[in-house]
Tab-separated table of C-alpha atoms in Angstrom:
chain	number	residue	atom	x	y	z
Q	1	MET	CA	117.934	202.674	252.557
Q	2	LYS	CA	115.049	201.307	250.523
Q	3	ILE	CA	115.816	199.397	247.305
Q	4	ILE	CA	113.175	199.607	244.561
Q	5	GLN	CA	113.507	197.007	241.824
Q	6	CYS	CA	112.739	198.420	238.387
Q	7	GLU	CA	114.554	198.886	235.100
Q	8	GLN	CA	116.595	202.068	234.986
Q	9	GLY	CA	115.364	204.319	232.204
Q	10	SER	CA	111.911	202.703	232.215
Q	11	VAL	CA	108.664	204.563	232.823
Q	12	GLU	CA	108.448	202.958	236.267
Q	13	TRP	CA	111.907	204.278	237.119
Q	14	LEU	CA	111.017	207.780	235.901
Q	15	GLU	CA	107.891	207.765	238.062
Q	16	LYS	CA	109.787	206.652	241.180
Q	17	ARG	CA	112.380	209.437	240.930
Q	18	ALA	CA	110.026	212.233	239.828
Q	19	GLY	CA	109.774	215.064	242.327
Q	20	ILE	CA	112.614	214.087	244.675
Q	21	PRO	CA	116.301	215.104	244.531
Q	22	THR	CA	118.559	212.382	243.151
Q	23	ALA	CA	122.306	211.833	243.400
Q	24	SER	CA	122.964	212.309	239.684
Q	25	GLU	CA	121.578	215.839	240.096
Q	26	PHE	CA	123.101	216.753	243.466
Q	27	GLY	CA	125.593	218.876	241.557
Q	28	SER	CA	122.787	221.417	241.320
Q	29	LEU	CA	122.868	221.741	245.111
Q	30	VAL	CA	126.561	221.394	246.000
Q	31	THR	CA	129.817	222.047	244.153
Q	32	PRO	CA	132.394	219.293	243.429
Q	33	THR	CA	134.214	220.383	246.597
Q	34	GLY	CA	131.041	220.144	248.700
Q	35	GLU	CA	130.181	223.808	249.054
Q	36	ILE	CA	126.455	224.614	249.115
Q	37	ARG	CA	125.438	226.299	245.876
Q	38	LYS	CA	123.671	229.649	245.781
Q	39	GLY	CA	122.047	231.547	242.941
Q	40	GLU	CA	120.086	230.318	239.939
Q	41	MET	CA	121.196	226.692	239.724
Q	42	PRO	CA	119.371	225.492	242.883
Q	43	LYS	CA	116.346	227.607	241.916
Q	44	THR	CA	116.172	225.992	238.485
Q	45	TYR	CA	116.502	222.547	240.044
Q	46	LEU	CA	113.710	223.372	242.488
Q	47	ALA	CA	111.458	224.357	239.584
Q	48	GLN	CA	112.332	221.114	237.781
Q	49	LYS	CA	111.492	218.926	240.760
Q	50	LEU	CA	108.313	220.850	241.471
Q	51	ALA	CA	107.225	220.412	237.847
Q	52	GLU	CA	107.888	216.657	238.123
Q	53	LYS	CA	105.946	216.426	241.365
Q	54	TRP	CA	103.057	218.359	239.858
Q	55	GLY	CA	102.773	216.781	236.436
Q	56	GLY	CA	104.996	213.705	236.380
Q	57	PRO	CA	108.302	212.894	234.685
Q	58	LEU	CA	109.583	215.495	232.252
Q	59	PRO	CA	110.635	214.659	228.671
Q	60	GLY	CA	114.270	213.770	228.134
Q	61	PHE	CA	116.467	212.329	225.436
Q	62	ASN	CA	119.279	209.824	224.921
Q	63	SER	CA	122.138	210.681	222.625
Q	64	PHE	CA	123.810	208.033	220.501
Q	65	ALA	CA	126.863	208.136	222.768
Q	66	THR	CA	124.684	207.561	225.842
Q	67	GLU	CA	122.970	204.601	224.213
Q	68	GLN	CA	126.330	203.064	223.307
Q	69	GLY	CA	127.463	203.509	226.892
Q	70	GLN	CA	124.391	201.663	228.103
Q	71	ILE	CA	125.116	198.794	225.737
Q	72	LEU	CA	128.625	198.449	227.173
Q	73	GLU	CA	127.460	198.729	230.764
Q	74	ALA	CA	126.504	195.073	231.203
Q	75	GLU	CA	129.861	194.010	229.766
Q	76	ALA	CA	131.678	196.398	232.078
Q	77	ARG	CA	129.713	195.183	235.120
Q	78	ASN	CA	130.558	191.549	234.350
Q	79	ASN	CA	134.205	192.472	233.854
Q	80	LEU	CA	134.323	194.237	237.220
Q	81	ALA	CA	132.633	191.311	238.993
Q	82	PHE	CA	135.350	189.040	237.581
Q	83	VAL	CA	138.167	191.411	238.565
Q	84	MET	CA	136.826	191.879	242.109
Q	85	GLY	CA	135.705	188.287	242.515
Q	86	ARG	CA	132.375	189.433	243.947
Q	87	PRO	CA	128.782	189.402	242.654
Q	88	ILE	CA	127.333	192.725	241.486
Q	89	GLN	CA	123.563	193.133	241.617
Q	90	LYS	CA	121.604	195.387	239.283
Q	91	VAL	CA	119.116	197.637	241.055
Q	92	GLY	CA	116.618	200.191	239.856
Q	93	PHE	CA	116.289	202.987	242.384
Q	94	ILE	CA	117.262	203.504	246.015
Q	95	THR	CA	115.872	206.054	248.450
Q	96	THR	CA	116.712	207.155	251.952
Q	97	ASP	CA	114.541	205.570	254.628
Q	98	ASP	CA	112.278	208.638	254.640
Q	99	GLY	CA	112.123	208.827	250.818
Q	100	SER	CA	113.445	212.395	250.720
Q	101	ALA	CA	116.320	211.670	248.315
Q	102	GLY	CA	117.363	208.900	245.969
Q	103	CYS	CA	120.032	207.450	243.706
Q	104	SER	CA	120.304	204.985	240.828
Q	105	PRO	CA	123.508	202.975	241.261
Q	106	ASP	CA	125.015	201.088	238.343
Q	107	GLY	CA	125.331	198.136	240.687
Q	108	MET	CA	125.458	197.058	244.305
Q	109	ILE	CA	128.442	194.948	245.314
Q	110	SER	CA	127.582	192.042	247.577
Q	111	GLY	CA	129.146	191.694	251.011
Q	112	ILE	CA	129.369	188.692	253.306
Q	113	GLY	CA	125.745	188.968	254.440
Q	114	PRO	CA	122.556	189.770	252.496
Q	115	ARG	CA	123.117	193.524	252.649
Q	116	PRO	CA	125.390	195.050	249.970
Q	117	ASP	CA	128.480	196.697	251.386
Q	118	ALA	CA	129.415	198.931	248.444
Q	119	GLY	CA	127.887	200.650	245.434
Q	120	LEU	CA	129.072	201.266	241.908
Q	121	GLU	CA	129.207	204.265	239.596
Q	122	LEU	CA	130.207	202.918	236.190
Q	123	LYS	CA	131.184	204.968	233.147
Q	124	CYS	CA	131.986	203.747	229.626
Q	125	PRO	CA	133.525	206.894	228.124
Q	126	GLU	CA	134.892	207.578	224.681
Q	127	ALA	CA	138.594	206.902	224.166
Q	128	THR	CA	139.926	210.411	224.828
Q	129	GLN	CA	137.867	210.786	227.993
Q	130	ALA	CA	138.872	207.308	229.167
Q	131	VAL	CA	142.554	208.223	228.845
Q	132	LYS	CA	141.999	211.497	230.739
Q	133	TYR	CA	140.332	209.580	233.572
Q	134	LEU	CA	143.158	207.024	233.668
Q	135	LEU	CA	145.895	209.658	233.800
Q	136	ALA	CA	144.118	211.606	236.559
Q	137	GLY	CA	143.467	208.443	238.574
Q	138	VAL	CA	140.701	210.003	240.672
Q	139	VAL	CA	136.941	210.472	240.523
Q	140	PRO	CA	136.300	213.207	237.922
Q	141	GLN	CA	134.853	216.384	239.421
Q	142	ASP	CA	131.696	215.991	237.338
Q	143	TYR	CA	130.822	212.891	239.379
Q	144	THR	CA	132.027	213.819	242.865
Q	145	ALA	CA	128.615	215.010	244.051
Q	146	GLN	CA	126.937	211.928	242.554
Q	147	VAL	CA	129.289	209.483	244.269
Q	148	GLN	CA	129.209	211.264	247.632
Q	149	GLY	CA	125.458	211.636	247.206
Q	150	SER	CA	125.016	207.910	246.609
Q	151	LEU	CA	126.982	207.211	249.791
Q	152	TYR	CA	124.681	209.636	251.612
Q	153	VAL	CA	121.461	208.081	250.280
Q	154	THR	CA	122.469	204.483	250.980
Q	155	GLY	CA	124.417	204.998	254.180
Q	156	LEU	CA	127.177	202.738	252.860
Q	157	GLN	CA	130.835	203.336	253.643
Q	158	LYS	CA	132.290	202.407	250.246
Q	159	TRP	CA	131.532	203.326	246.669
Q	160	TYR	CA	133.498	202.468	243.543
Q	161	PHE	CA	133.926	204.753	240.568
Q	162	VAL	CA	134.862	202.696	237.509
Q	163	SER	CA	135.801	203.808	234.020
Q	164	TYR	CA	135.680	200.971	231.492
Q	165	ARG	CA	136.624	200.903	227.832
Q	166	ARG	CA	137.530	197.899	225.739
Q	167	HIS	CA	141.265	197.426	225.145
Q	168	TYR	CA	142.181	200.036	227.793
Q	169	PRO	CA	143.132	199.542	231.460
Q	170	ASP	CA	140.291	199.792	233.955
Q	171	LEU	CA	140.138	202.723	236.348
Q	172	ILE	CA	138.770	201.570	239.704
Q	173	VAL	CA	138.649	204.182	242.470
Q	174	GLN	CA	137.340	203.335	245.943
Q	175	VAL	CA	135.580	206.267	247.634
Q	176	GLU	CA	134.590	206.696	251.261
Q	177	PRO	CA	132.242	209.307	252.742
Q	178	ASP	CA	133.797	212.749	253.105
Q	179	GLU	CA	132.548	214.004	256.476
Q	180	GLU	CA	132.446	217.700	255.566
Q	181	PHE	CA	130.932	217.016	252.133
Q	182	GLN	CA	128.248	214.805	253.672
Q	183	ALA	CA	127.349	217.422	256.291
Q	184	ASN	CA	126.999	220.162	253.673
Q	185	LEU	CA	124.991	217.886	251.402
Q	186	ALA	CA	122.633	216.988	254.250
Q	187	GLU	CA	122.132	220.692	254.987
Q	188	ALA	CA	121.523	221.476	251.301
Q	189	LEU	CA	119.004	218.646	250.936
Q	190	GLU	CA	117.115	219.611	254.081
Q	191	ALA	CA	116.814	223.195	252.867
Q	192	PHE	CA	115.872	222.068	249.365
Q	193	ASN	CA	113.059	219.807	250.566
Q	194	GLU	CA	111.733	222.563	252.837
Q	195	HIS	CA	111.683	224.978	249.887
Q	196	LEU	CA	110.055	222.307	247.732
Q	197	ALA	CA	107.226	221.867	250.251
Q	198	LEU	CA	106.654	225.621	250.419
Q	199	ALA	CA	106.776	225.938	246.626
Q	200	TRP	CA	104.183	223.155	246.324
Q	201	GLU	CA	101.843	225.040	248.658
Q	202	ARG	CA	102.335	228.198	246.605
Q	203	LEU	CA	101.595	226.400	243.347
Q	204	VAL	CA	98.440	224.877	244.836
Q	205	GLU	CA	97.398	228.372	245.932
Q	206	LEU	CA	98.016	229.807	242.453
Q	207	ASN	CA	96.074	226.929	240.919
Q	208	GLN	CA	93.258	227.382	243.439
Q	209	GLY	CA	93.600	223.737	244.304
Q	210	PRO	CA	95.828	220.710	243.790
Q	211	PRO	CA	96.598	219.424	240.291
Q	212	PRO	CA	94.126	217.102	238.586
Q	213	ARG	CA	94.525	213.478	239.583
Q	214	ARG	CA	97.142	211.987	237.312
Q	215	ILE	CA	97.345	208.342	236.305
Q	216	PRO	CA	101.024	207.316	236.499
Q	217	MET	CA	102.536	206.255	233.194
Q	218	THR	CA	102.868	202.490	232.733
Q	219	PHE	CA	104.011	200.115	230.029
Q	220	SER	CA	101.294	198.110	228.344
Q	221	ASP	CA	101.852	194.350	228.038
Q	222	GLU	CA	102.334	194.774	224.299
Q	223	ILE	CA	105.057	197.403	224.764
Q	224	ARG	CA	106.764	195.271	227.405
Q	225	ARG	CA	106.830	192.222	225.184
Q	226	GLY	CA	108.020	194.286	222.246
Q	227	ALA	CA	110.917	195.547	224.354
Q	228	GLU	CA	111.730	191.986	225.400
Q	229	TYR	CA	111.823	190.865	221.761
Q	230	ALA	CA	114.114	193.762	220.910
Q	231	ASP	CA	116.473	192.742	223.713
Q	232	LEU	CA	116.600	189.176	222.434
Q	233	GLY	CA	117.412	190.260	218.905
Q	234	GLU	CA	115.591	190.427	215.587
Q	235	GLY	CA	113.714	187.280	214.662
Q	236	VAL	CA	114.008	185.753	218.148
Q	237	THR	CA	110.964	185.069	220.300
Q	238	PRO	CA	110.911	184.005	223.968
């Protein structure tokens, strides 16, 4: 695996993941039980990734609930590090050695040596959802492909799914690679990347040439510093 240090959600992060399949979206290629998907869903995902590869990251949005979850994430990560008694490192983006697929873990849990020995998928759900997760006691189906996909991308043998909400018990589920799921995912990704390469050639043909050279999006120094001030709080300067 290759670890790329950048801030998740930043322009740099969007550029790194544009045009390649990522674990959070593997549900478009395989079902929660690991069966290879057919029909429109993989076709739509192919079009999305081709559009990203051609023109760069696509517009997205953050809901209020998502933003609140991000605010709680650092608190949840620190809480888990205390509970487990092990350091948890923030990372930006991770790819397979050949760069054909990626994932964005919520943390990498340190092992005895320099290499992390486990990854983290961390959720900070609303109260009702948190209780549902606790009562079920397993990785929710919506995140099965993401967790198994992160194991596939990194090659690690352990991943933790964690649901955290203040004043509620923590749900901590340790997940190991599912052999059949991993085999089907590998097959789906190989086919997807082959179709993506062919679709790129077709789009170049239709365009009568490759797309115009695009300058990757970057933050200006002023925007960076403005974001740093915002993180520190109103009226505080570094």
